[in-house]
């Protein structure tokens, strides 16, 4: 297959922010633009200057902040009906953004012209022509986004083609076919892209510059972007993690590796492709949305092997259950431990703890059996890897006894003078540390908080490092809800020491007992890793 460059046009900062629940500060936008530039996308659409103060401010900030290789683009509609482009105040901030490139979207679908714009078909053609010609006369380069291109073409192909021709004649350089409503099928995208390619050739373009902008309302945004590329598009518009209006835009974290690794196109420099997973996660961090663990290519589970049969085969040859090497896009293989595991899972997983086991070792089978027994009563080790490591070390006789919780009591009291509306908790904990028994008591605004404080109080003088461990997540799952308040409960707790995170699980038919088990193991695991890292 011949190598061909596909230009990536990122619209995370514009269409991405049209996703419900996603909002970026100017600082966030600058950080994302900088990261995308370093990964090597060709265009970064920064927003619609003038539509809101933030986008105007972003373009002002970017005038002092030169990108290394990406072209920053400002986005806007065609001028309003009945006013010339040079007199339309909407275009003033667009020019003030001082970008070399401007993307103008115009109407391709007659229905939108008549019902949306409430103007005539001829005036819409004039709006496209006039806007592009005016901005070009101001020394700008133009990308034309043909909004509702595919729907427009299907309803009235003759008129849709006239809108594109108006943009072509006025001097636009790129013609971006938008599946704005996201309902077009890949075969239609392919066939209509081919029609556009032929039309542009007929109008005198030697190498038509077609872009594709797809939405995911039918779950086909990526497939449609790829279909268009196969029939002539050389620019793909999309967003990191597929953020965008309604169901989102074409996910560039899926489009790029498919085009580059499967189809032989070059979208970003091959040496930078391994930044993709990091970019996906950094952007999700900046936009403050949990990353999708099951996202193709870049998700944390994209190369996680759980079934024993899979793990056994992947150990022999990763090609058996992996479509690409995870490292090529900066991801990595993970082995998940659960009741679906076989001995191969155990061997692979304990390797990550620095432990070498063979299938023949009796401890290996013992660990597998114990895992399955505990999962049967409600544990789930795939989300509690620290508890699994403690189980492994127990089986190998290598689990240091930092402390033992001998007993605890938790009380909930109502106290009208208390700041949180009167409900307060107190806990007492009896702990054995270095052959001595210690009894401590503490208060908290909930029973788990009180227990946590009491436990730390008992341990802090022996292990001062626990002051750096803190809870980052606490999840409760009722496992047999038909048993009502007698139900078995699984508690998962995530801890952090600011450098790394670890998770533990506790299961019991008493939620406080389950929490105490998970808390105790979390502190124990933190101490174990502190010892290990100090040794290193
Ligand atoms: C497919 C897309 O994603 S396009 C991008 C969509 N993104 C956004 O809308 C986010 C930014 N938008 C905004 O901040 C505001 O909508 C603004 C500032 C652009 C306009 O705000 P308002 O002037 O209050 O208009 P409002 O949002 O109510 O209506 C849209 C107007 O744009 C007009 N319009 C829509 N598309 C076009 C077009 N391609 N060319 C010219 N005018 C258009 C509509 O006819 C309507 O005009 P009217 O107010 O004269 O009836
Ligand atoms: C331009 C654009 O965002 C769309 O048509 O979806």
XYZ file of C-alpha atoms and ligand atoms in Angstrom:
593
model
C 0.000 0.000 0.000
C 1.264 3.440 -0.903
C 2.137 5.836 1.909
C -0.085 8.903 1.864
C -0.321 11.816 4.247
C -3.637 12.403 5.938
C -3.900 15.742 7.707
C -5.417 15.529 11.158
C -7.655 18.441 12.043
C -8.453 18.410 15.732
C -11.657 20.106 16.876
C -11.565 19.084 20.561
C -11.407 22.761 21.539
C -14.466 23.661 19.434
C -16.781 20.737 18.619
C -15.406 18.806 21.638
C -16.617 21.568 23.944
C -20.112 21.236 22.432
C -20.405 17.993 24.447
C -22.873 18.254 27.307
C -20.970 18.521 30.603
C -17.658 19.564 29.083
C -16.340 23.047 29.654
C -12.784 24.328 29.393
C -11.043 27.337 30.842
C -8.707 29.392 28.642
C -5.783 27.784 30.489
C -7.186 24.287 29.771
C -7.506 25.162 26.084
C -3.919 26.373 25.911
C -2.686 23.175 27.603
C -4.621 20.958 25.188
C -3.454 22.948 22.158
C 0.135 22.636 23.321
C -0.195 18.866 23.825
C -1.817 18.318 20.425
C 0.868 20.408 18.767
C 3.601 18.315 20.372
C 1.924 15.132 19.111
C 1.977 16.580 15.610
C -1.612 17.141 14.461
C -1.768 19.408 11.399
C -4.624 21.741 12.437
C -6.061 22.750 15.804
C -9.472 24.399 15.686
C -9.417 26.653 18.733
C -13.013 27.880 18.856
C -15.388 30.507 17.546
C -13.865 33.887 18.365
C -16.596 36.315 19.301
C -19.150 33.660 20.202
C -18.070 33.875 23.839
C -15.417 35.883 25.720
C -13.378 32.753 26.488
C -12.721 31.862 22.856
C -11.721 35.458 22.083
C -9.332 35.392 25.048
C -7.912 32.033 23.919
C -6.956 33.427 20.499
C -5.416 36.502 22.161
C -3.334 34.223 24.398
C -2.288 32.095 21.430
C -0.911 35.154 19.619
C 1.913 35.191 22.183
C 2.217 31.416 22.223
C 3.560 30.059 18.981
C 2.791 26.441 18.178
C 5.718 24.411 16.873
C 4.074 22.848 13.835
C 0.263 22.817 14.032
C -1.818 25.511 12.342
C -4.281 27.190 14.677
C -7.691 27.690 13.060
C -10.585 29.944 14.032
C -14.118 28.781 13.245
C -17.221 30.733 12.216
C -20.387 30.531 10.127
C -20.968 32.306 6.840
C -22.140 35.897 7.207
C -25.719 36.636 8.176
C -28.338 36.939 5.444
C -28.979 40.394 3.998
C -25.681 42.023 5.062
C -22.350 42.017 3.254
C -19.456 40.092 4.794
C -17.322 43.211 5.187
C -20.120 44.822 7.245
C -20.959 41.788 9.367
C -19.673 42.477 12.914
C -19.477 38.711 13.507
C -16.392 38.532 11.270
C -14.475 41.240 13.166
C -13.304 38.982 16.037
C -12.606 36.228 13.493
C -10.058 38.439 11.764
C -8.822 39.732 15.121
C -7.923 36.148 16.068
C -5.072 36.592 13.585
C -4.855 33.001 12.458
C -3.588 32.178 8.994
C -6.435 29.680 8.528
C -10.174 30.225 9.003
C -12.848 27.549 8.808
C -16.223 28.775 7.600
C -19.254 26.521 7.824
C -22.104 27.003 5.430
C -25.416 25.350 4.653
C -25.533 22.532 2.094
C -29.068 21.317 2.739
C -31.936 23.312 1.227
C -34.148 22.446 4.219
C -31.712 24.289 6.505
C -31.557 27.284 4.218
C -35.304 27.670 4.082
C -36.253 26.608 7.613
C -33.061 27.268 9.606
C -31.749 30.445 8.015
C -35.174 31.494 6.667
C -33.605 32.867 3.533
C -33.535 32.007 -0.155
C -31.405 29.343 -1.802
C -29.680 32.037 -3.897
C -28.891 34.194 -0.834
C -27.270 31.202 0.886
C -24.991 30.716 -2.144
C -24.132 34.409 -1.945
C -23.425 34.139 1.806
C -20.913 31.347 1.126
C -19.305 33.174 -1.795
C -19.127 36.582 -0.153
C -17.801 35.333 3.219
C -15.015 33.269 1.696
C -14.040 35.873 -0.884
C -13.966 38.642 1.758
C -11.834 36.675 4.238
C -9.521 35.622 1.416
C -9.125 39.271 0.431
C -7.967 39.817 4.040
C -5.083 37.444 3.332
C -6.521 34.388 5.076
C -6.571 30.751 3.892
C -9.976 29.137 3.941
C -11.327 25.740 4.913
C -14.976 25.304 4.014
C -17.045 23.018 6.275
C -20.106 21.929 4.301
C -22.549 21.455 7.158
C -25.111 18.634 6.666
C -23.291 17.752 3.460
C -24.469 14.159 3.166
C -28.099 14.816 4.155
C -28.153 17.846 1.874
C -26.724 15.881 -1.029
C -29.209 13.027 -0.541
C -32.181 15.426 -0.517
C -31.115 17.788 -3.283
C -27.816 16.829 -4.929
C -27.952 19.627 -7.459
C -28.264 22.354 -4.818
C -25.667 20.784 -2.502
C -23.154 20.734 -5.351
C -23.908 24.399 -6.094
C -23.015 25.341 -2.481
C -19.670 23.571 -2.741
C -18.984 25.160 -6.109
C -19.679 28.591 -4.591
C -17.008 27.906 -1.948
C -14.606 26.619 -4.597
C -15.052 29.605 -6.884
C -14.633 32.027 -3.974
C -11.246 30.537 -3.126
C -11.619 27.975 -0.351
C -8.753 25.477 -0.328
C -10.320 22.600 1.598
C -13.838 21.165 1.219
C -14.904 19.373 4.355
C -17.888 17.068 4.040
C -19.796 17.060 7.308
C -22.100 14.302 8.497
C -23.541 16.783 10.951
C -26.445 14.623 12.138
C -24.280 11.495 12.247
C -26.781 9.234 10.517
C -25.080 8.476 7.201
C -23.914 4.930 6.376
C -20.316 4.172 5.298
C -21.267 3.117 1.746
C -23.105 6.434 1.241
C -20.115 8.373 2.585
C -17.812 6.511 0.203
C -20.002 7.045 -2.843
C -20.713 10.738 -2.126
C -17.037 11.487 -1.384
C -16.222 10.058 -4.803
C -18.817 12.353 -6.443
C -17.222 15.384 -4.748
C -13.769 14.281 -5.828
C -14.920 14.048 -9.461
C -16.742 17.413 -9.257
C -13.677 19.216 -7.905
C -11.608 17.726 -10.731
C -14.176 18.937 -13.260
C -14.018 22.460 -11.800
C -10.262 22.466 -12.404
C -8.709 21.180 -9.194
C -5.801 18.849 -10.023
C -5.638 17.302 -6.595
C -8.888 17.931 -4.751
C -8.453 18.676 -1.046
C -11.382 16.971 0.650
C -11.880 16.735 4.393
C -14.306 14.605 6.382
C -16.101 15.588 9.599
C -18.314 12.879 11.072
C -20.548 12.549 14.121
C -21.224 9.376 16.045
C -25.013 9.325 16.340
C -25.181 5.937 14.594
C -21.927 4.703 16.146
C -20.283 5.082 12.720
C -18.181 8.234 12.996
C -14.860 6.395 12.752
C -16.059 3.997 10.037
C -17.414 6.928 8.028
C -14.191 8.936 8.348
C -12.225 5.922 7.120
C -14.657 5.285 4.244
C -14.233 8.871 3.093
C -10.444 8.595 3.217
C -10.657 5.479 1.060
C -12.534 7.507 -1.554
C -10.398 10.653 -1.630
C -10.501 12.609 1.640
C -7.049 13.652 2.835
C -8.072 15.595 5.940
C -9.868 14.022 8.903
C -11.593 16.205 11.449
C -12.279 14.710 14.853
C -11.660 15.047 18.565
C -9.555 13.390 21.229
C -11.611 10.637 22.912
C -14.488 11.395 20.528
C -15.843 14.271 22.655
C -18.442 16.345 20.831
C -22.039 17.438 20.395
C -24.635 14.724 21.304
C -22.919 11.323 20.802
C -19.615 12.905 19.860
C -17.293 13.278 16.892
C -14.984 10.816 15.172
C -12.545 9.705 17.860
C -9.052 10.590 16.683
C -7.590 8.085 19.128
C -9.293 5.390 17.037
C -9.056 6.990 13.587
C -5.314 7.702 13.719
C -4.058 4.204 14.630
C -6.479 2.558 12.206
C -5.310 4.721 9.308
C -1.684 4.565 10.286
C -1.179 1.008 11.522
C -3.761 -0.861 9.459
C -4.003 1.072 6.231
C -0.525 2.481 5.660
C -1.420 6.179 5.762
C 0.653 8.632 7.733
C -1.362 10.923 10.003
C 1.301 11.919 12.525
C 5.040 11.232 12.514
C 5.497 7.492 13.228
C 7.839 8.285 16.125
C 5.034 10.269 17.796
C 2.299 7.645 17.489
C 3.305 6.191 20.856
C 2.163 9.475 22.492
C -1.475 8.721 21.659
C -2.448 6.922 24.886
C -0.838 9.610 27.006
C -2.571 12.368 25.027
C -5.945 10.634 25.428
C -5.489 10.386 29.208
C -4.057 13.880 29.635
C -6.971 15.383 27.736
C -9.510 13.413 29.777
C -7.757 14.667 32.916
C -7.907 18.297 31.706
C -11.574 18.078 30.684
C -12.263 16.342 34.002
C -14.068 13.321 32.544
C -13.192 9.775 33.604
C -11.256 8.033 30.843
C -13.120 5.249 29.058
C -11.180 2.145 30.139
C -12.690 0.163 27.276
C -11.859 2.649 24.511
C -10.203 0.969 21.507
C -6.417 1.308 21.380
C -5.946 3.759 24.281
C -8.262 2.388 27.029
C -6.712 0.861 30.159
C -8.501 -2.414 29.285
C -7.712 -2.325 25.559
C -4.947 -4.873 26.116
C -6.135 -6.397 29.424
C -6.367 -10.190 29.285
C -8.702 -11.869 31.743
C -9.721 -15.316 30.446
C -7.203 -18.028 31.396
C -7.152 -19.356 27.811
C -6.278 -15.899 26.503
C -3.493 -15.330 29.019
C -1.929 -18.715 28.373
C -1.875 -18.030 24.603
C -0.716 -14.385 24.906
C 2.250 -15.536 26.970
C 3.236 -17.819 24.118
C 2.609 -15.250 21.399
C 0.808 -11.898 21.978
C -0.548 -11.980 18.398
C -3.007 -14.673 19.528
C -5.235 -12.111 21.274
C -3.867 -8.676 20.309
C -4.528 -6.917 16.991
C -1.530 -4.579 17.337
C 1.369 -4.240 19.748
C 0.113 -2.053 22.601
C 3.432 -0.184 22.807
C 2.980 1.155 19.242
C 0.346 3.577 20.565
C 1.860 3.912 24.027
C -0.443 1.474 25.796
C 0.586 -1.713 27.572
C -0.575 -5.262 28.155
C -2.227 -6.098 31.481
C -3.077 -9.437 32.980
C -6.242 -9.434 35.040
C -6.715 -11.786 37.939
C -10.192 -13.141 38.673
C -12.281 -16.294 38.855
C -11.812 -16.576 35.055
C -8.069 -16.984 35.585
C -5.826 -19.987 35.007
C -2.322 -20.686 36.269
C -0.938 -18.549 33.417
C -2.743 -15.475 34.807
C -1.217 -16.077 38.229
C 2.292 -16.479 36.803
C 2.028 -13.308 34.698
C 0.459 -11.265 37.456
C 2.939 -12.221 40.192
C 5.756 -11.378 37.809
C 4.620 -7.744 38.042
C 5.174 -8.033 41.846
C 8.719 -9.258 41.157
C 7.820 -12.862 42.019
C 8.758 -15.758 39.779
C 6.473 -18.810 39.884
C 6.138 -21.880 37.672
C 2.997 -23.852 36.886
C 4.449 -26.825 38.787
C 4.907 -24.847 42.032
C 2.211 -25.965 44.501
C 1.860 -22.319 45.657
C 0.773 -21.337 42.149
C -2.271 -23.640 42.218
C -2.950 -22.730 45.841
C -3.084 -19.017 44.925
C -5.416 -19.735 41.989
C -7.729 -21.843 44.154
C -7.832 -19.263 46.956
C -8.581 -16.509 44.404
C -11.516 -18.470 42.980
C -12.860 -19.310 46.481
C -12.695 -15.664 47.557
C -14.307 -14.444 44.322
C -17.070 -16.981 44.960
C -17.884 -15.252 48.272
C -17.793 -11.795 46.702
C -14.197 -10.585 46.368
C -13.130 -9.077 43.068
C -9.384 -8.938 42.653
C -9.230 -7.285 39.232
C -10.112 -4.017 40.972
C -8.141 -4.795 44.139
C -4.668 -5.726 43.034
C -3.101 -4.778 46.379
C -5.334 -7.321 48.168
C -4.297 -9.897 45.586
C -0.616 -9.220 46.203
C -1.166 -9.662 49.952
C -2.932 -12.982 49.234
C 0.031 -14.103 47.115
C 2.574 -13.117 49.751
C 0.524 -14.927 52.408
C 0.580 -18.121 50.316
C 4.347 -17.776 49.850
C 4.969 -17.096 53.555
C 6.268 -13.632 52.651
C 3.621 -11.331 54.196
C 5.127 -9.205 56.973
C 2.837 -8.714 59.978
C 2.912 -4.972 60.510
C -0.152 -5.094 62.775
C -3.307 -7.092 63.522
C -6.708 -5.588 64.202
C -7.952 -7.576 67.221
C -11.341 -5.889 67.525
C -13.248 -2.696 66.861
C -16.460 -0.982 67.883
C -18.276 1.707 65.946
C -21.120 3.865 67.276
C -23.326 6.341 65.526
C -24.689 9.079 67.752
C -26.960 11.998 67.220
C -25.647 15.218 68.627
C -27.618 18.328 67.848
C -24.572 20.516 68.479
C -22.493 18.740 65.846
C -21.587 20.767 62.788
C -22.866 18.203 60.211
C -26.476 18.298 61.241
C -26.209 16.162 64.365
C -25.083 12.684 63.153
C -21.638 11.749 64.369
C -19.633 8.497 64.609
C -17.121 7.229 67.118
C -14.837 4.219 66.760
C -12.573 2.322 69.127
C -9.964 -0.046 67.719
C -7.748 -2.604 69.479
C -4.590 -3.272 67.471
C -1.607 -5.590 68.089
C 1.664 -3.991 66.992
C 5.005 -5.601 67.749
C 3.431 -7.858 70.441
C 1.789 -4.919 72.211
C -1.898 -4.193 72.344
C -3.097 -0.613 71.739
C -6.585 0.740 72.213
C -7.523 4.008 70.532
C -10.720 5.942 69.961
C -11.631 8.600 67.408
C -14.543 10.537 65.977
C -15.523 11.054 62.371
C -18.478 12.339 60.380
C -19.152 8.741 59.288
C -18.314 5.293 60.712
C -15.573 4.535 58.139
C -13.910 7.911 58.715
C -13.973 7.317 62.502
C -12.488 3.835 62.037
C -9.801 5.176 59.720
C -8.762 7.876 62.185
C -8.729 5.459 65.157
C -6.611 2.938 63.248
C -4.091 5.563 62.179
C -3.904 6.892 65.750
C -2.919 3.428 66.943
C -0.280 2.971 64.241
C 1.236 6.386 63.615
C 3.946 6.258 66.288
C 5.177 2.916 64.899
C 4.798 3.773 61.204
C 4.926 7.564 60.670
C 4.775 7.065 56.865
C 1.050 6.295 57.110
C 0.475 10.054 57.488
C 1.094 10.211 53.717
C -1.524 7.588 52.805
C -4.930 8.938 51.977
C -8.181 7.520 50.626
C -8.967 8.557 47.065
C -12.033 6.416 46.420
C -14.493 4.323 48.413
C -17.036 2.112 46.638
C -19.696 -0.140 48.108
C -21.469 -2.867 46.188
C -24.359 -4.916 47.560
C -23.865 -8.428 46.185
C -27.176 -10.135 46.945
C -29.639 -7.308 47.182
C -32.581 -9.718 47.633
C -31.292 -10.324 51.183
C -32.095 -6.709 52.070
C -30.142 -5.352 55.027
C -28.572 -8.817 55.606
C -26.906 -8.693 52.174
C -23.220 -9.355 51.572
C -21.313 -6.166 50.884
C -18.098 -5.637 48.942
C -16.095 -2.522 49.727
C -13.334 -1.349 47.403
C -10.995 1.338 48.683
C -8.395 3.170 46.661
C -5.409 4.758 48.436
C -2.670 7.055 47.284
C 0.591 8.315 48.763
C 0.835 11.093 46.159
C 3.128 8.979 43.972
C 1.184 5.798 43.385
C -2.282 4.399 43.896
C -3.383 0.994 45.164
C -6.737 -0.672 45.802
C -7.968 -3.202 48.310
C -11.219 -5.084 48.861
C -13.158 -6.293 51.892
C -16.230 -8.536 51.874
C -18.644 -9.171 54.730
C -22.341 -9.145 55.502
C -21.541 -6.113 57.666
C -20.545 -2.998 55.731
C -18.330 -1.702 58.574
C -16.494 -5.016 58.810
C -15.972 -5.051 55.015
C -14.669 -1.476 55.221
C -12.354 -2.336 58.118
C -10.839 -5.250 56.164
C -10.230 -3.067 53.100
C -8.848 -0.223 55.252
C -6.499 -2.539 57.156
C -5.181 -4.136 53.944
C -4.769 -0.717 52.330
C -2.569 0.524 55.182
C -0.687 -2.780 55.273
C -0.010 -2.676 51.527
C 1.140 0.953 51.773
C 3.636 -0.059 54.473
C 4.800 -3.045 52.429
C 5.501 -0.866 49.383
C 7.203 1.780 51.553
C 9.598 -0.910 52.806
C 10.085 -2.227 49.254
C 10.764 1.211 47.728
C 13.092 2.162 50.603
C 15.069 -1.062 49.980
C 15.391 -0.218 46.281
C -22.728 22.064 13.187
C -22.093 22.914 14.180
O -21.611 22.413 15.163
S -22.033 24.544 13.908
C -21.363 25.248 15.367
C -22.370 25.320 16.417
N -21.783 25.933 17.581
C -22.390 26.847 18.274
O -23.508 27.222 18.005
C -21.657 27.380 19.470
C -21.423 28.879 19.376
N -22.652 29.599 19.133
C -22.987 30.740 19.792
O -22.323 31.193 20.723
C -24.212 31.464 19.317
O -25.133 30.558 18.748
C -23.819 32.550 18.264
C -23.000 33.632 18.990
C -22.991 31.989 17.130
C -25.067 33.169 17.670
O -25.873 33.590 18.714
P -27.258 34.396 18.386
O -26.940 35.566 17.527
O -27.879 34.665 19.712
O -28.120 33.411 17.490
P -28.766 32.010 17.846
O -27.740 31.125 18.464
O -30.018 32.168 18.626
O -29.193 31.469 16.424
C -28.252 31.109 15.441
C -28.243 32.164 14.342
O -27.210 31.808 13.428
C -27.763 31.721 12.097
N -26.969 30.736 11.378
C -26.879 29.403 11.598
N -26.067 28.858 10.702
C -25.602 29.832 9.910
C -24.757 29.906 8.780
N -24.150 28.806 8.309
N -24.527 31.099 8.213
C -25.101 32.203 8.697
N -25.919 32.230 9.745
C -26.174 31.047 10.342
C -29.211 31.325 12.336
O -29.999 31.587 11.244
C -29.538 32.204 13.523
O -29.708 33.510 13.046
P -30.878 34.523 13.582
O -30.515 34.802 15.013
O -30.741 35.692 12.700
O -32.136 33.771 13.457
C -19.278 21.941 11.154
C -19.718 20.933 12.101
O -19.295 20.917 13.235
C -20.683 19.956 11.656
O -21.257 20.095 10.579
O -20.932 18.995 12.411
